[in-house]
Amino acid sequence: MTDETDRDAVKELYKIASDIYDQIDSGKIPKMVLPLRTKSNIRFDPKHGVWKYGKATGARTAKKTNGALMLLRTMYTLELIEDMIKQKKSSTLREMYYISEGWDKAKFNSQDESNLLSEDLEIVTGCMREDFKLRPEENGASIIGNLTIEEFDRKGRTKRINCLDDVGDSGYGIPYNVEKDKVKIVESDADFIIAIETGGMFDRLVENGFAEDFNSVLVHLKGQPARSTRRFIKRLNEEMKLPVVVFTDGDPWSFRIFASVAYGAIKTAHISEYLATPTAEFIGITASDITNYELPTDKLTDMDVRALKAELNDPRFNDAFWRGEIETMLHLNKKAEQQALAKYGLDFVTDKYLPEKLGELGMLKK
Amino acid sequence: MSSIAEELAKKQKEISVSEFFERNRQILGFDSQVKSLIMGVKEAVDNSLDACEEAMILPDVGVQIERVDKDEYKVTVEDNGPGIMKKAIPNVFGRLLYGSRFHAVRQSRGQQGIGISATVMFGQITTGKATRVRSKVAQEETAWELEIIINTKKNMPEVLKQDPVIWDGKEHGTKIEFYMNGRYLQGKQSVMEYLRQTAIVNPHARFTFIDPEGRRIVFERAHEQLPPATKEIKPHPDGLELGTLMNMAKETKLKTLTKFFQNDFSRISDRLAKEICDKAMISTEKNPGSLSLEESKRLITAIGQVKIMAPQNDCLSPIGEGLIRKGLKNVLVEQRPEFYAHPVTRDPKVNAGNPFLVEVGIVYGGDLPKDQPVQILRFANRVPLLYQQGACAITKSIESTDWRRYGLEQRGGNGIPFGPAIILVHVASTKIPFTSEAKEAIANIPDIQAEIELALKICGRSLKTHLNKKETKSRTRAKFDIVQIILPLIAQKSAKIVNKPVPALSGTITKIMNVVWIDDAVVYEKGKHKVRVTLYNYTPKGQKINIHMVVPKDSFDYTGLQFFPAEVKDDGKITWELPTIPSTHKVDINFSLKGLDKEAYDDNEIYFSGIDPVMVIGADLLPGDWDVKRLEVTETAPAAVEEEEEEVDYDEQKEALNDD
């Protein structure tokens, strides 16, 4: 990171503190105004084709205990970030949470709380959390496929890696920073990217040689994908012009995984244009797959049903396809895992299911 | 040969009182193994307490239960009472219905002299063993020890053995040892629970209990004074029955009706006696012995038509508001309740010529279980009632009170409420109307139930006031935290980051609070109650305010005062007219109360006046009847301090952000 971005970050953070200071100094109740980070406040941004925060705002005010404490935490966090920038250090989000142990009353109650605050700061300053010297824990999402990249490694060397030939069966581990100064995408002759929710299915496709046979790049999402995973998919999509398909379990939570890859997550809607790949396609498991392929299923739990109903009010799912999917799943009252395809044998997914589904999407080059 | 009828008649005659009870032991409460043991202890302990109090001795009662055999226990109860003269011992312990109390109109534990001899008899029936009594009166050198059995046919005691003995270190007292079949258990209905509850309502007594496993539990004396002795009174005319009137008229030595009414009844004056006679159209000079049935009936009617003063209450022995609290605190220390509601002792009322009064105490919070029905402690004349809870007027009164209004959970507003509370109800009377001879439950007399309900409501209001106060406090406490702790830190931190001096907070503070906040505390130190009332003016302007408090009579200490009250009334009402408190300043009123027991004062009663009530949190507006009578706190919900939300609170968004 350059000194210039550091200076920008410090300037933006100073503005927050200065704003709070001035409000108190003029006898007002200090507050910070932020866009509401709720599903009712996300709007489609036609320019980028992704979902971003709308105009509705909320105030974090010292009038209430929670608000006052968050403002105090903000002050402590600003101080911490300034110190890290000065000392050229960085910390993980988890470390930041533990650092707050020494903040007495301002200590975070959970890591969710500290994560949310770091995102709030991104929103207010327009900086990225990396600019604040905050980074996520390594999440180990990985890639296998005919793709060549150059990584600027920890020893300052540039390493050229082919993600098919130079890696083991667990693939190339996506680092938390996938910006150009860290990872350069050199070349790829793959036809498409397939992003997979579960490790079990990723390994199945690896073992079955799906990357080679179908000339594809396999990306393991590892559940709800980390920012770097989404960012890397986006870069591959834009820079290598690779179409993206998303292959998940068939349950309400997997729908949300797809939404965060393709439309932008609510939590990070302030940087959706940077993380989301609007052209990504959902391949399955769809609700209709459950019937069409007669898959083994589980009954929907109460939580599943609540999640599906919430999705009916989620503007990102407000189209014919998703309404149909959600309503069908509610009607069936069933969900299925990716691995349920193993009912028909270990090769079924690569021999039959995926070719059929990819064919429907017109993605198979004969 | 005599006829069968004759035989039966002969047999019937032979059934003595003792025999009758032997055949109907459940009437006395000896109907189960567990209960028998409790009843045995109860009868002996009741006797000991009554004896001590009659002799003006602070009771010190020891109870020991030892297991002799599978079902057989030995019970020993020893007191420091006046002792019993040797010649009276056999009759006291070996003859049913013997005793002086049977004919007296006064409040006592046993009420009818059936208890201890029934215990002796029960022991004798179940184990075949005699009862051993040792007793010493102060004026004799030695104690006497007697072994007694009851001749159940004749209802007469038989003394098997009697010896003079030296009772080491014992000035006076009585010890009784008996054996009985029973079962020792722990729990809600147990000897231990009986003693615990007895200790609550008898804070002037000390109890030592040694259980069958040799564990020794002591309930220390919490109060060094005996309750005032109860007096015997003459029958009160209210509720007088025709037969009783006619018997009394026949037996009186007085020669005229007016004299008879005046002397043989309580609360009838010369004037009132004449009024009764006039109303009955009978000569005031008539000899009571010559009253006809018709005349007696007219007199009864006339009595019902005149206004007669309630019976004097010195024949009743209320525990008293102070001692209810003390007794509860003494025994409940371990549960650490957060609140003892101000106990209620109602004025005596009359039911069928017998004065009675009701007392209620409520304990709340602490470690008391939150999700269970409240614990009900029922007492009749200071004796715990452990059985027949459902049949008792006390339980019925609790069930028919809507406790939701007083902060307890209750489905549909009736039934036993749920919550971390203990409700104590004591009914004292010269004659408690029990549902049965076993004296386990108070009968459902409407007048008594109404009194209990009233007392419960008054006490319940005190609980509700406490809960309201607590609720307001916790809400204000949160704001106090903001302005006193969090905001100053935000100011410091932001100043440090922007490298400027720490800004003044007063403007922000008054905008956040905009109230005068009254916080108070009371601690007991070195024999005094130290009271602090702090007023924080968190409004943008200076505020003038008057503070009013109620403290126990004559306890206010005038020394060391910074703010001298404008008025201190005889009944303990104090008023301060404070100087203007500048914005964001505070004022402390500190004073002491002297000469009070620790338990006598633990909650400040604070009111304010002279300021818009919406500006004040932490005290109530001075009620309109301040100058009229003893204050009754009116049930007003704390003023809602809803702020208008011109904007959405960012941190109160319920929607979880992690759902995608």
PDB file of N, CA and C in Angstrom, chain B residues 260-295:
ATOM      1  N   PHE B 260     -75.659  -6.349  83.808  1.00  0.00           N
ATOM      2  CA  PHE B 260     -75.230  -7.578  83.149  1.00  0.00           C
ATOM      3  C   PHE B 260     -74.510  -7.256  81.825  1.00  0.00           C
ATOM      4  N   PHE B 261     -75.142  -6.409  81.029  1.00  0.00           N
ATOM      5  CA  PHE B 261     -74.501  -6.066  79.752  1.00  0.00           C
ATOM      6  C   PHE B 261     -73.183  -5.340  79.957  1.00  0.00           C
ATOM      7  N   GLN B 262     -73.195  -4.397  80.918  1.00  0.00           N
ATOM      8  CA  GLN B 262     -72.007  -3.593  81.135  1.00  0.00           C
ATOM      9  C   GLN B 262     -70.833  -4.418  81.623  1.00  0.00           C
ATOM     10  N   ASN B 263     -71.106  -5.374  82.520  1.00  0.00           N
ATOM     11  CA  ASN B 263     -70.020  -6.085  83.184  1.00  0.00           C
ATOM     12  C   ASN B 263     -69.595  -7.380  82.500  1.00  0.00           C
ATOM     13  N   ASP B 264     -70.544  -8.069  81.937  1.00  0.00           N
ATOM     14  CA  ASP B 264     -70.201  -9.380  81.401  1.00  0.00           C
ATOM     15  C   ASP B 264     -69.821  -9.356  79.918  1.00  0.00           C
ATOM     16  N   PHE B 265     -69.969  -8.192  79.294  1.00  0.00           N
ATOM     17  CA  PHE B 265     -69.564  -8.076  77.895  1.00  0.00           C
ATOM     18  C   PHE B 265     -68.556  -6.947  77.760  1.00  0.00           C
ATOM     19  N   SER B 266     -67.810  -7.001  76.682  1.00  0.00           N
ATOM     20  CA  SER B 266     -66.902  -5.883  76.475  1.00  0.00           C
ATOM     21  C   SER B 266     -67.559  -4.868  75.553  1.00  0.00           C
ATOM     22  N   ARG B 267     -67.114  -3.614  75.723  1.00  0.00           N
ATOM     23  CA  ARG B 267     -67.547  -2.514  74.861  1.00  0.00           C
ATOM     24  C   ARG B 267     -69.017  -2.145  74.993  1.00  0.00           C
ATOM     25  N   ILE B 268     -69.662  -2.451  76.131  1.00  0.00           N
ATOM     26  CA  ILE B 268     -71.033  -1.965  76.297  1.00  0.00           C
ATOM     27  C   ILE B 268     -71.075  -0.983  77.470  1.00  0.00           C
ATOM     28  N   SER B 269     -71.425   0.231  77.147  1.00  0.00           N
ATOM     29  CA  SER B 269     -71.490   1.277  78.168  1.00  0.00           C
ATOM     30  C   SER B 269     -72.899   1.282  78.773  1.00  0.00           C
ATOM     31  N   ASP B 270     -73.034   2.035  79.814  1.00  0.00           N
ATOM     32  CA  ASP B 270     -74.319   2.180  80.477  1.00  0.00           C
ATOM     33  C   ASP B 270     -75.373   2.658  79.465  1.00  0.00           C
ATOM     34  N   ARG B 271     -74.997   3.683  78.695  1.00  0.00           N
ATOM     35  CA  ARG B 271     -75.886   4.263  77.701  1.00  0.00           C
ATOM     36  C   ARG B 271     -76.298   3.225  76.657  1.00  0.00           C
ATOM     37  N   LEU B 272     -75.294   2.468  76.215  1.00  0.00           N
ATOM     38  CA  LEU B 272     -75.543   1.476  75.169  1.00  0.00           C
ATOM     39  C   LEU B 272     -76.427   0.343  75.693  1.00  0.00           C
ATOM     40  N   ALA B 273     -76.202  -0.049  76.963  1.00  0.00           N
ATOM     41  CA  ALA B 273     -77.009  -1.106  77.569  1.00  0.00           C
ATOM     42  C   ALA B 273     -78.480  -0.675  77.606  1.00  0.00           C
ATOM     43  N   LYS B 274     -78.688   0.604  77.964  1.00  0.00           N
ATOM     44  CA  LYS B 274     -80.059   1.115  78.007  1.00  0.00           C
ATOM     45  C   LYS B 274     -80.680   1.110  76.613  1.00  0.00           C
ATOM     46  N   GLU B 275     -79.873   1.524  75.651  1.00  0.00           N
ATOM     47  CA  GLU B 275     -80.361   1.576  74.277  1.00  0.00           C
ATOM     48  C   GLU B 275     -80.800   0.188  73.811  1.00  0.00           C
ATOM     49  N   ILE B 276     -79.990  -0.813  74.180  1.00  0.00           N
ATOM     50  CA  ILE B 276     -80.332  -2.186  73.767  1.00  0.00           C
ATOM     51  C   ILE B 276     -81.661  -2.606  74.415  1.00  0.00           C
ATOM     52  N   CYS B 277     -81.762  -2.343  75.706  1.00  0.00           N
ATOM     53  CA  CYS B 277     -82.997  -2.713  76.407  1.00  0.00           C
ATOM     54  C   CYS B 277     -84.206  -1.990  75.814  1.00  0.00           C
ATOM     55  N   ASP B 278     -84.034  -0.673  75.528  1.00  0.00           N
ATOM     56  CA  ASP B 278     -85.128   0.096  74.951  1.00  0.00           C
ATOM     57  C   ASP B 278     -85.563  -0.505  73.625  1.00  0.00           C
ATOM     58  N   LYS B 279     -84.567  -0.779  72.787  1.00  0.00           N
ATOM     59  CA  LYS B 279     -84.874  -1.326  71.464  1.00  0.00           C
ATOM     60  C   LYS B 279     -85.593  -2.673  71.586  1.00  0.00           C
ATOM     61  N   ALA B 280     -85.221  -3.447  72.636  1.00  0.00           N
ATOM     62  CA  ALA B 280     -85.848  -4.758  72.817  1.00  0.00           C
ATOM     63  C   ALA B 280     -87.147  -4.636  73.606  1.00  0.00           C
ATOM     64  N   MET B 281     -87.421  -3.420  74.039  1.00  0.00           N
ATOM     65  CA  MET B 281     -88.605  -3.121  74.850  1.00  0.00           C
ATOM     66  C   MET B 281     -88.657  -4.004  76.097  1.00  0.00           C
ATOM     67  N   ILE B 282     -87.518  -4.015  76.816  1.00  0.00           N
ATOM     68  CA  ILE B 282     -87.443  -4.759  78.071  1.00  0.00           C
ATOM     69  C   ILE B 282     -86.917  -3.787  79.125  1.00  0.00           C
ATOM     70  N   SER B 283     -87.383  -3.892  80.306  1.00  0.00           N
ATOM     71  CA  SER B 283     -86.965  -2.981  81.371  1.00  0.00           C
ATOM     72  C   SER B 283     -85.485  -3.138  81.644  1.00  0.00           C
ATOM     73  N   THR B 284     -84.801  -2.012  81.826  1.00  0.00           N
ATOM     74  CA  THR B 284     -83.369  -2.055  82.125  1.00  0.00           C
ATOM     75  C   THR B 284     -83.112  -2.709  83.472  1.00  0.00           C
ATOM     76  N   GLU B 285     -84.135  -2.734  84.303  1.00  0.00           N
ATOM     77  CA  GLU B 285     -83.954  -3.254  85.667  1.00  0.00           C
ATOM     78  C   GLU B 285     -84.240  -4.750  85.764  1.00  0.00           C
ATOM     79  N   LYS B 286     -84.636  -5.350  84.669  1.00  0.00           N
ATOM     80  CA  LYS B 286     -85.033  -6.760  84.706  1.00  0.00           C
ATOM     81  C   LYS B 286     -83.874  -7.642  85.134  1.00  0.00           C
ATOM     82  N   ASN B 287     -84.169  -8.670  85.901  1.00  0.00           N
ATOM     83  CA  ASN B 287     -83.162  -9.633  86.327  1.00  0.00           C
ATOM     84  C   ASN B 287     -82.813 -10.534  85.148  1.00  0.00           C
ATOM     85  N   PRO B 288     -81.564 -10.609  84.812  1.00  0.00           N
ATOM     86  CA  PRO B 288     -81.193 -11.416  83.631  1.00  0.00           C
ATOM     87  C   PRO B 288     -81.622 -12.856  83.784  1.00  0.00           C
ATOM     88  N   GLY B 289     -81.621 -13.363  85.003  1.00  0.00           N
ATOM     89  CA  GLY B 289     -81.982 -14.756  85.216  1.00  0.00           C
ATOM     90  C   GLY B 289     -83.410 -15.061  84.810  1.00  0.00           C
ATOM     91  N   SER B 290     -84.271 -14.032  84.720  1.00  0.00           N
ATOM     92  CA  SER B 290     -85.672 -14.295  84.419  1.00  0.00           C
ATOM     93  C   SER B 290     -86.041 -13.996  82.976  1.00  0.00           C
ATOM     94  N   LEU B 291     -85.023 -13.857  82.111  1.00  0.00           N
ATOM     95  CA  LEU B 291     -85.309 -13.576  80.692  1.00  0.00           C
ATOM     96  C   LEU B 291     -86.006 -14.760  80.042  1.00  0.00           C
ATOM     97  N   SER B 292     -87.022 -14.449  79.279  1.00  0.00           N
ATOM     98  CA  SER B 292     -87.680 -15.531  78.538  1.00  0.00           C
ATOM     99  C   SER B 292     -86.973 -15.729  77.211  1.00  0.00           C
ATOM    100  N   LEU B 293     -87.267 -16.815  76.555  1.00  0.00           N
ATOM    101  CA  LEU B 293     -86.671 -17.084  75.252  1.00  0.00           C
ATOM    102  C   LEU B 293     -86.989 -15.955  74.280  1.00  0.00           C
ATOM    103  N   GLU B 294     -88.275 -15.547  74.325  1.00  0.00           N
ATOM    104  CA  GLU B 294     -88.723 -14.474  73.437  1.00  0.00           C
ATOM    105  C   GLU B 294     -87.947 -13.186  73.687  1.00  0.00           C
ATOM    106  N   GLU B 295     -87.765 -12.875  74.963  1.00  0.00           N
ATOM    107  CA  GLU B 295     -87.032 -11.646  75.319  1.00  0.00           C
ATOM    108  C   GLU B 295     -85.566 -11.733  74.879  1.00  0.00           C
TER     109      GLU B 295
END
